[in-house]
């Protein structure tokens, strides 16, 4: 369970996240949608305590992220950009993270196998393709077998097989009763993966709903999305 | 908790090839310069131990740069977010990083210092008598010189946490340790004795107080060690304070 309450964050004059409140419940995949620059990545960083909110709070299972004793065993996160040292191997990267959270060594090989990186595990991660880097990020998120997963555009850079793999993986994780919160630009992909949706525009909540509810009355989920966000897209705004 | 974070940081440090390269070059450079300067010493009145340890002056720079990169590499690669997700207690993280890096740099520094001393002693030329560890002040000079690698390394780590950008932080380190002394050192004698590089060359790596007609009153070896520790502690404290407050 992830709770955001009145979450607000400014960067200079930009209000990246504006009084955002929503809950992400266990047992289903919750899609996190919004146009470019709407504040999805910022929201995820606020939940993880990486950036500080100016107001409001985020809780995971009722607690602040930074109060978790073994955070990786409760929350797995894949953030937007690459987040590993190019000179370090995938295995060393994961082994270090595991050591920091008292996760058994054997789990490293397990997650490497799950994401299909076993044969590349000893190579320097800087040589990885975009998709392999993304797989390493997924492995890192799964490392602590967490009940809560936060993934920022996980299918970015994955081939069609990888996209399908992520889709099935997220669904099966949710079916196991985990909380899965995943942002994406690919509405059609979310239509296949997610059950619930949180939609934001310019940092504000536009909808907290289900895929079925949102697509009802529109030709497609994509149409419904455009209708919902048409007023909240910063860069397409025309001064009147 | 700090023990398991230290384990994490140790795995991160040892799993980069650049760590081992930098440390190897640090030791080789320190020893090589010590032997060269030692061989060229002709005057029986000079402090041969100080000459044998001459390589520490450029040597500590590499330790300092490695300290900087140990921190800034987290930012340039984006690893900092993974690191902080694994260890949200930022002060604990920096303390563990400093402990691991400090111990590694201390061990490598002592190896560099002792090997340089013995290698230079074995190669003294011009019929001079080689210094031995039993002579007054010699063991102290060799041990404290080794410790300087760790202290300058930690100063670099702290600067890395403050500046966060590799090139800029290395620039600040080089300026602070090597350049500032050139500018103000010889203008203001009273301040010069507190410059890291002069502490290193004239307080830590000497067996007896350096006395010359036109030089400042240098700090004693132990006071010099205290000053370097203070510099490293201040940089780490500011770095830790900023790390805890800034966005990652
Ligand atoms: N560290 C930062 N400094 C300054 N501005 C920032 C920072 N992070 C985000 N912003 C701004 O906050 C707004 C929200 O950005 P964010 O990256 O959260 O959006 P997003 O929904 O993830 O976008 P995208 O779909 O393109 O990934 C943008 O206007 C962005 O420029
Ligand atoms: Mg984003």
Coordinates of C-alpha atoms and ligand atoms in Angstrom, one line a residue:
Chain A
X1 CA 0.0 0.0 0.0
X2 CA 1.4 3.4 -1.1
X3 CA -0.3 6.6 0.2
X4 CA 0.4 10.1 -1.1
X5 CA -1.3 12.9 0.8
X6 CA -1.2 16.5 -0.5
X7 CA 2.2 15.8 -1.9
X8 CA 3.7 19.0 -3.3
X9 CA 7.1 19.8 -4.8
X10 CA 8.4 22.9 -6.5
X11 CA 11.6 23.3 -8.4
X12 CA 12.1 27.1 -8.6
X13 CA 9.0 28.4 -10.4
X14 CA 7.9 25.0 -11.6
X15 CA 5.3 23.2 -9.5
X16 CA 6.3 19.7 -10.4
X17 CA 3.8 18.0 -8.1
X18 CA 0.8 19.9 -6.8
X19 CA -1.2 18.7 -3.8
X20 CA -1.3 15.2 -5.1
X21 CA -3.2 12.6 -3.1
X22 CA -3.9 9.0 -4.0
X23 CA -3.6 5.4 -2.8
X24 CA -2.0 2.5 -4.6
X25 CA -3.5 -0.8 -3.3
X26 CA -2.0 -4.2 -3.2
X27 CA -3.3 -7.0 -5.5
X28 CA -3.4 -5.1 -8.8
X29 CA -1.2 -3.3 -11.2
X30 CA -1.8 0.5 -10.9
X31 CA -0.7 2.5 -14.0
X32 CA 0.6 6.0 -13.5
X33 CA -0.1 8.1 -16.5
X34 CA 0.5 11.7 -17.5
X35 CA 2.0 13.7 -20.3
X36 CA 5.8 14.5 -20.4
X37 CA 6.7 16.7 -17.5
X38 CA 3.5 16.1 -15.5
X39 CA 5.4 15.0 -12.4
X40 CA 5.4 11.2 -12.5
X41 CA 9.1 10.7 -11.9
X42 CA 9.1 13.4 -9.3
X43 CA 6.3 11.7 -7.4
X44 CA 8.2 8.4 -7.4
X45 CA 11.3 10.2 -6.1
X46 CA 9.2 11.8 -3.3
X47 CA 7.8 8.4 -2.4
X48 CA 11.3 7.0 -2.1
X49 CA 12.5 9.9 0.0
X50 CA 15.1 10.8 -2.7
X51 CA 13.7 14.3 -3.1
X52 CA 12.0 16.2 -0.3
X53 CA 8.4 17.3 -0.6
X54 CA 7.7 21.0 0.1
X55 CA 4.4 19.9 1.6
X56 CA 2.4 16.7 2.2
X57 CA 3.7 13.2 2.8
X58 CA 4.1 9.8 1.3
X59 CA 3.8 6.6 3.2
X60 CA 4.5 3.0 2.4
X61 CA 2.6 0.5 4.5
X62 CA 2.0 3.5 6.9
X63 CA 5.7 4.4 7.2
X64 CA 8.0 6.9 5.7
X65 CA 10.5 5.3 3.3
X66 CA 13.5 6.4 5.3
X67 CA 12.1 4.7 8.5
X68 CA 12.2 1.3 6.8
X69 CA 14.9 -0.9 8.3
X70 CA 15.6 -3.0 5.2
X71 CA 13.9 -0.8 2.5
X72 CA 14.9 -3.1 -0.4
X73 CA 13.0 -6.0 1.3
X74 CA 9.9 -3.9 1.4
X75 CA 10.0 -1.7 -1.7
X76 CA 11.6 -2.4 -5.0
X77 CA 12.1 0.6 -7.3
X78 CA 13.2 1.1 -10.9
X79 CA 13.8 4.7 -11.6
X80 CA 13.9 6.5 -14.9
X81 CA 17.5 6.8 -15.8
X82 CA 20.3 4.2 -15.6
X83 CA 21.4 3.8 -12.1
X84 CA 24.5 1.7 -12.0
X85 CA 28.2 2.4 -12.4
X86 CA 29.4 1.7 -15.9
X87 CA 32.6 0.1 -14.6
X88 CA 30.9 -2.4 -12.3
X89 CA 29.5 -5.7 -13.3
X90 CA 25.8 -6.4 -12.9
X91 CA 26.6 -9.1 -10.4
X92 CA 28.7 -6.8 -8.2
X93 CA 26.1 -4.1 -8.4
X94 CA 23.4 -6.4 -7.1
X95 CA 25.7 -8.1 -4.6
X96 CA 26.5 -4.7 -3.0
X97 CA 22.8 -3.8 -2.8
X98 CA 22.0 -7.2 -1.3
X99 CA 24.8 -6.7 1.3
X100 CA 23.4 -3.3 2.3
X101 CA 20.0 -4.9 3.1
X102 CA 21.1 -8.2 4.5
X103 CA 19.6 -10.1 1.5
X104 CA 21.2 -13.6 1.0
X105 CA 23.8 -13.7 -1.7
X106 CA 22.0 -16.5 -3.5
X107 CA 19.2 -14.1 -4.3
X108 CA 21.5 -12.2 -6.7
X109 CA 21.8 -15.2 -9.0
X110 CA 18.1 -15.8 -8.7
X111 CA 17.1 -12.3 -9.9
X112 CA 19.8 -12.3 -12.6
X113 CA 18.3 -15.5 -13.9
X114 CA 14.7 -14.1 -13.7
X115 CA 15.6 -11.1 -15.9
X116 CA 17.8 -13.2 -18.3
X117 CA 21.1 -11.6 -17.5
X118 CA 22.9 -14.7 -16.1
X119 CA 25.4 -14.9 -19.0
X120 CA 26.1 -11.2 -19.0
X121 CA 26.3 -10.9 -15.2
X122 CA 30.1 -10.6 -15.1
X123 CA 30.4 -8.0 -17.8
X124 CA 30.8 -4.3 -17.1
X125 CA 27.3 -2.8 -17.0
X126 CA 28.5 0.2 -19.0
X127 CA 28.6 -2.0 -22.1
X128 CA 25.0 -3.0 -21.7
X129 CA 22.4 -2.1 -24.3
X130 CA 19.4 0.0 -23.2
X131 CA 17.2 -3.0 -22.7
X132 CA 19.9 -4.9 -20.8
X133 CA 20.3 -1.9 -18.5
X134 CA 16.5 -1.9 -18.0
X135 CA 16.6 -5.6 -17.1
X136 CA 19.3 -5.0 -14.6
X137 CA 17.1 -2.3 -13.1
X138 CA 14.2 -4.7 -12.9
X139 CA 16.6 -7.3 -11.2
X140 CA 17.5 -4.7 -8.7
X141 CA 13.9 -3.9 -7.9
X142 CA 13.1 -7.6 -7.4
X143 CA 16.2 -8.2 -5.3
X144 CA 14.6 -8.0 -1.9
X145 CA 11.4 -9.8 -2.9
X146 CA 9.5 -6.7 -1.9
X147 CA 5.7 -6.4 -1.4
X148 CA 5.7 -3.0 -3.0
X149 CA 7.1 -2.2 -6.5
X150 CA 7.6 1.2 -8.1
X151 CA 8.7 1.2 -11.7
X152 CA 9.2 4.3 -13.8
X153 CA 8.7 3.5 -17.4
X154 CA 10.1 -0.1 -17.2
X155 CA 9.4 -1.0 -20.8
X156 CA 11.5 1.9 -22.1
X157 CA 14.1 0.4 -24.4
X158 CA 12.8 -3.2 -24.3
X159 CA 12.1 -5.2 -27.4
X160 CA 8.6 -6.7 -28.0
X161 CA 9.5 -9.8 -26.2
X162 CA 10.8 -7.7 -23.3
X163 CA 7.6 -5.7 -23.2
X164 CA 5.5 -8.8 -23.0
X165 CA 7.8 -10.2 -20.3
X166 CA 7.4 -7.1 -18.2
X167 CA 3.6 -7.2 -18.7
X168 CA 3.4 -10.8 -17.5
X169 CA 5.8 -10.2 -14.7
X170 CA 3.9 -7.2 -13.3
X171 CA 0.6 -9.0 -13.6
X172 CA 2.0 -12.1 -11.8
X173 CA 3.6 -9.9 -9.1
X174 CA 0.2 -8.2 -8.5
X175 CA -1.6 -11.6 -8.5
X176 CA 0.7 -12.6 -5.6
X177 CA -0.8 -9.7 -3.7
X178 CA 1.9 -7.2 -4.1
X179 CA 1.4 -3.5 -4.7
X180 CA 2.6 -2.6 -8.2
X181 CA 2.8 1.0 -9.3
X182 CA 4.1 1.6 -12.8
X183 CA 4.4 4.7 -14.9
X184 CA 4.3 4.6 -18.7
X185 CA 3.7 6.6 -21.8
X186 CA 2.3 3.7 -23.7
X187 CA -1.4 3.9 -23.0
X188 CA -2.1 0.8 -25.1
X189 CA 0.4 -1.1 -23.0
X190 CA -1.2 0.1 -19.8
X191 CA -4.6 -1.0 -21.2
X192 CA -3.1 -4.5 -21.3
X193 CA -1.2 -4.5 -18.0
X194 CA -3.0 -2.3 -15.5
X195 CA -6.3 -2.7 -13.7
X196 CA -6.2 0.6 -11.9
X197 CA -5.0 4.0 -13.1
X198 CA -3.7 7.2 -11.5
X199 CA -3.6 10.0 -14.1
X200 CA -1.9 13.3 -13.4
X201 CA -1.4 16.5 -15.4
X202 CA 0.8 19.4 -14.4
X203 CA 1.4 17.8 -11.1
X204 CA -2.3 17.5 -10.2
X205 CA -4.5 14.5 -9.9
X206 CA -6.8 14.1 -12.9
X207 CA -8.2 10.7 -12.3
X208 CA -7.9 7.9 -9.8
X209 CA -9.9 5.1 -11.5
X210 CA -9.9 1.7 -13.1
X211 CA -9.0 1.0 -16.7
X212 CA -12.5 -0.2 -17.4
X213 CA -14.1 2.9 -16.0
X214 CA -11.9 5.2 -17.8
X215 CA -12.3 3.6 -21.2
X216 CA -16.0 3.4 -20.9
X217 CA -17.6 6.0 -23.2
X218 CA -14.5 6.5 -25.3
X219 CA -13.3 4.8 -28.4
X220 CA -10.2 3.6 -26.6
X221 CA -8.2 4.2 -23.4
X222 CA -6.0 6.4 -25.4
X223 CA -8.9 8.7 -26.5
X224 CA -10.0 8.9 -22.9
X225 CA -6.5 9.8 -21.8
X226 CA -6.2 12.6 -24.4
X227 CA -9.6 14.0 -23.4
X228 CA -8.6 14.0 -19.8
X229 CA -5.2 15.5 -20.2
X230 CA -5.9 18.0 -23.1
X231 CA -6.1 20.8 -20.6
X232 CA -3.1 19.8 -18.7
X233 CA -0.4 19.6 -21.3
X234 CA 2.1 22.4 -20.6
X235 CA 4.0 22.5 -23.9
X236 CA 1.0 22.4 -26.2
X237 CA -0.7 25.2 -24.4
X238 CA -1.4 28.2 -26.7
X239 CA -1.7 31.6 -25.0
X240 CA -5.2 33.1 -25.5
Chain B
X1 CA 23.6 -1.4 10.7
X2 CA 26.7 0.5 9.8
X3 CA 28.5 -2.8 9.5
X4 CA 26.2 -4.0 6.7
X5 CA 26.4 -0.6 4.9
X6 CA 30.2 -0.8 5.2
X7 CA 30.0 -4.2 3.5
X8 CA 28.0 -2.7 0.7
X9 CA 30.5 0.1 0.3
X10 CA 33.4 -2.3 0.4
X11 CA 31.9 -4.4 -2.4
X12 CA 31.3 -1.2 -4.4
X13 CA 34.8 0.0 -4.0
X14 CA 36.6 -3.3 -4.7
X15 CA 34.4 -4.1 -7.7
X16 CA 35.7 -1.1 -9.8
X17 CA 38.9 -1.8 -11.6
X18 CA 39.8 1.9 -11.5
X19 CA 40.1 1.6 -7.7
X20 CA 42.9 -0.9 -8.0
X21 CA 44.7 0.9 -10.9
X22 CA 44.7 4.2 -9.0
X23 CA 46.0 2.5 -5.8
X24 CA 48.7 0.6 -7.7
X25 CA 49.9 3.8 -9.4
X26 CA 49.8 5.6 -6.1
X27 CA 52.1 3.1 -4.5
X28 CA 54.4 2.8 -7.5
X29 CA 54.7 6.6 -7.9
X30 CA 55.4 7.1 -4.2
X31 CA 58.1 4.5 -4.1
X32 CA 59.6 5.5 -7.5
X33 CA 60.0 9.1 -6.6
X34 CA 61.3 8.2 -3.1
X35 CA 64.0 6.0 -4.6
X36 CA 65.0 8.6 -7.2
X37 CA 65.2 11.5 -4.7
X38 CA 66.9 9.3 -2.2
X39 CA 69.6 8.2 -4.7
X40 CA 70.3 11.8 -5.5
X41 CA 70.8 12.9 -1.9
X42 CA 74.5 13.9 -1.5
X43 CA 74.6 15.8 1.7
X44 CA 74.9 13.9 4.9
X45 CA 73.2 16.7 6.8
X46 CA 69.9 16.3 5.0
X47 CA 66.9 14.3 6.4
X48 CA 67.3 11.2 4.3
X49 CA 63.9 9.9 5.6
X50 CA 62.2 13.0 4.4
X51 CA 63.9 12.5 1.0
X52 CA 62.8 8.8 0.8
X53 CA 59.2 9.9 1.5
X54 CA 59.3 12.7 -1.1
X55 CA 56.9 10.8 -3.3
X56 CA 54.1 11.3 -0.9
X57 CA 53.5 14.8 -2.2
X58 CA 52.3 13.7 -5.6
X59 CA 51.2 10.4 -4.2
X60 CA 48.5 11.7 -1.9
X61 CA 46.9 13.6 -4.8
X62 CA 45.9 10.2 -6.3
X63 CA 44.5 9.1 -3.0
X64 CA 42.6 12.4 -2.8
X65 CA 41.3 12.0 -6.4
X66 CA 40.2 8.4 -5.6
X67 CA 38.3 9.8 -2.6
X68 CA 36.6 12.4 -4.8
X69 CA 35.6 9.8 -7.4
X70 CA 34.3 7.4 -4.8
X71 CA 31.7 10.0 -4.0
X72 CA 31.1 11.8 -7.3
X73 CA 31.0 8.5 -9.3
X74 CA 27.7 7.9 -7.5
X75 CA 26.3 11.1 -9.0
X76 CA 27.7 10.8 -12.5
X77 CA 26.5 7.3 -12.9
X78 CA 23.1 7.8 -11.2
X79 CA 24.0 5.1 -8.7
X80 CA 23.4 7.5 -5.8
X81 CA 19.6 6.9 -6.1
X82 CA 20.0 3.2 -5.9
X83 CA 22.4 3.6 -3.0
X84 CA 20.1 5.9 -1.1
X85 CA 17.1 3.7 -1.8
X86 CA 19.1 0.9 -0.2
X87 CA 20.3 3.1 2.7
X88 CA 18.0 6.0 3.3
X89 CA 19.9 7.1 6.4
X90 CA 22.3 9.4 4.6
X91 CA 24.6 10.1 7.5
X92 CA 25.1 6.4 8.1
X93 CA 25.9 6.0 4.4
X94 CA 28.6 8.7 4.4
X95 CA 30.0 7.4 7.6
X96 CA 30.3 3.8 6.2
X97 CA 31.8 5.1 2.9
X98 CA 34.3 7.2 4.9
X99 CA 35.2 4.2 7.1
X100 CA 35.7 1.8 4.3
X101 CA 37.6 4.2 2.1
X102 CA 39.6 5.6 5.0
X103 CA 40.8 2.1 6.0
X104 CA 41.7 1.1 2.4
X105 CA 43.6 4.3 1.9
X106 CA 45.3 3.9 5.2
X107 CA 46.5 0.4 4.4
X108 CA 47.7 1.4 0.9
X109 CA 49.3 4.6 2.3
X110 CA 51.2 2.6 4.9
X111 CA 52.4 0.1 2.3
X112 CA 53.5 3.0 0.0
X113 CA 55.2 4.8 2.8
X114 CA 57.1 1.7 4.2
X115 CA 58.0 0.3 0.8
X116 CA 59.3 3.8 -0.3
X117 CA 61.3 4.1 2.9
X118 CA 62.9 0.6 2.6
X119 CA 63.5 0.9 -1.1
X120 CA 65.1 4.3 -0.8
X121 CA 67.2 3.2 2.2
X122 CA 68.5 0.2 0.2
X123 CA 69.5 2.6 -2.6
X124 CA 71.1 5.5 -0.9
X125 CA 74.0 6.7 -3.0
X126 CA 77.1 8.8 -2.5
X127 CA 78.4 6.7 0.4
X128 CA 75.8 8.0 2.8
X129 CA 74.5 5.9 5.7
X130 CA 71.0 4.6 5.2
X131 CA 68.4 5.7 7.7
X132 CA 66.9 3.0 9.9
X133 CA 63.5 2.8 11.6
X134 CA 65.3 2.7 15.0
X135 CA 66.6 6.2 14.6
X136 CA 64.8 9.0 16.4
X137 CA 61.7 10.2 14.6
X138 CA 62.1 7.8 11.6
X139 CA 59.3 5.3 12.4
X140 CA 57.0 8.2 13.3
X141 CA 57.7 9.9 10.0
X142 CA 57.1 6.8 8.0
X143 CA 53.8 5.9 9.8
X144 CA 52.4 9.4 9.7
X145 CA 53.2 9.8 6.1
X146 CA 51.2 6.6 5.4
X147 CA 48.3 8.1 7.4
X148 CA 48.3 11.2 5.3
X149 CA 47.1 9.2 2.3
X150 CA 44.0 8.3 4.2
X151 CA 43.4 11.8 5.5
X152 CA 43.8 13.5 2.1
X153 CA 41.7 10.7 0.6
X154 CA 38.9 11.5 3.1
X155 CA 39.3 15.2 2.4
X156 CA 38.6 14.3 -1.2
X157 CA 35.6 12.1 -0.3
X158 CA 34.2 15.0 1.7
X159 CA 34.8 17.5 -1.1
X160 CA 33.1 15.0 -3.5
X161 CA 30.0 15.0 -1.3
X162 CA 30.0 18.8 -1.2
X163 CA 30.7 19.5 -4.9
X164 CA 29.1 16.3 -6.4
X165 CA 30.7 16.9 -9.8
X166 CA 33.9 14.9 -10.5
X167 CA 36.0 17.5 -12.4
X168 CA 34.9 20.4 -10.2
X169 CA 35.6 18.5 -7.0
X170 CA 39.1 17.4 -8.3
X171 CA 39.7 21.0 -9.2
X172 CA 38.8 22.2 -5.7
X173 CA 41.0 19.5 -4.2
X174 CA 44.0 20.3 -6.3
X175 CA 43.5 24.0 -5.7
X176 CA 43.2 23.5 -2.0
X177 CA 46.1 21.2 -1.6
X178 CA 48.6 22.3 -4.2
X179 CA 47.7 25.7 -5.7
X180 CA 46.6 27.9 -2.8
X181 CA 49.9 27.2 -1.1
X182 CA 51.7 28.7 -4.0
X183 CA 49.6 31.9 -3.9
X184 CA 49.3 32.7 -0.3
X185 CA 51.8 30.3 1.2
X186 CA 54.8 32.5 0.6
X187 CA 53.0 35.7 1.1
X188 CA 51.8 35.0 4.5
X189 CA 54.2 32.8 6.4
X190 CA 52.0 32.3 9.4
X191 CA 49.3 30.6 7.2
X192 CA 51.8 28.6 5.1
X193 CA 52.5 26.2 7.9
X194 CA 48.8 25.2 7.9
X195 CA 48.7 24.3 4.2
X196 CA 48.1 20.6 3.7
X197 CA 51.0 20.1 1.4
X198 CA 53.5 21.8 3.6
X199 CA 52.2 19.9 6.6
X200 CA 52.9 16.8 4.6
X201 CA 56.3 17.7 3.4
X202 CA 57.6 19.6 6.5
X203 CA 55.7 18.2 9.5
X204 CA 54.7 14.6 8.8
X205 CA 57.4 13.2 6.7
X206 CA 60.4 14.7 8.6
X207 CA 62.3 13.2 11.5
X208 CA 63.3 16.6 12.9
X209 CA 61.9 20.1 12.7
X210 CA 62.7 21.8 9.5
X211 CA 64.6 25.0 10.1
X212 CA 65.8 27.4 7.6
X213 CA 66.3 31.1 7.6
X214 CA 63.4 32.1 5.3
X215 CA 60.7 29.5 6.1
X216 CA 57.8 29.6 8.4
X217 CA 57.5 27.9 11.8
X218 CA 56.2 24.5 10.7
X219 CA 53.8 22.5 12.9
X220 CA 55.1 19.5 14.9
X221 CA 54.3 16.1 13.4
X222 CA 51.4 15.4 15.7
X223 CA 50.0 18.9 15.3
X224 CA 50.2 18.5 11.5
X225 CA 48.4 15.2 11.8
X226 CA 45.7 16.9 13.8
X227 CA 45.3 19.7 11.3
X228 CA 45.0 17.2 8.3
X229 CA 42.4 15.2 10.4
X230 CA 40.6 18.4 11.1
X231 CA 40.4 19.4 7.4
X232 CA 39.1 15.9 6.5
X233 CA 36.6 16.0 9.3
X234 CA 35.3 19.5 8.3
X235 CA 34.9 18.4 4.7
X236 CA 33.1 15.2 5.7
X237 CA 30.9 17.1 8.1
X238 CA 29.8 19.7 5.6
X239 CA 29.4 17.0 2.9
X240 CA 27.3 14.9 5.3
X241 CA 25.2 17.9 6.2
X242 CA 24.5 18.7 2.6
X243 CA 23.9 15.1 1.6
X244 CA 21.2 14.8 4.3
X245 CA 19.5 18.0 3.0
X246 CA 19.8 18.0 -0.7
X247 CA 17.7 16.1 -3.3
X248 CA 19.5 13.0 -4.7
Ligands
LIG1 N1 15.6 18.1 -10.3 C1 14.8 19.0 -11.0 N2 15.1 20.3 -11.1 C2 14.3 21.2 -11.7 N3 13.2 20.8 -12.3 C3 12.8 19.6 -12.2 C4 13.6 18.6 -11.5 N4 12.9 17.4 -11.6 C5 11.8 17.6 -12.3 N5 11.7 18.9 -12.7 C6 10.6 19.5 -13.4 O1 9.4 19.1 -12.8 C7 8.4 18.7 -13.8 C8 8.0 17.3 -13.7 O2 9.0 16.5 -14.1 P1 9.0 14.9 -14.0 O3 10.3 14.4 -14.5 O4 8.6 14.5 -12.7 O5 7.9 14.6 -15.1 P2 7.5 13.2 -15.7 O6 6.0 13.0 -15.6 O7 8.3 12.1 -15.2 O8 7.9 13.4 -17.3 P3 8.3 12.3 -18.4 O9 7.0 11.7 -18.8 O10 8.8 13.1 -19.5 O11 9.2 11.4 -17.8 C9 9.0 19.1 -15.1 O12 8.6 20.4 -15.5 C10 10.5 19.1 -14.8 O13 11.2 20.0 -15.7
LIG2 MG1 9.6 10.7 -16.0

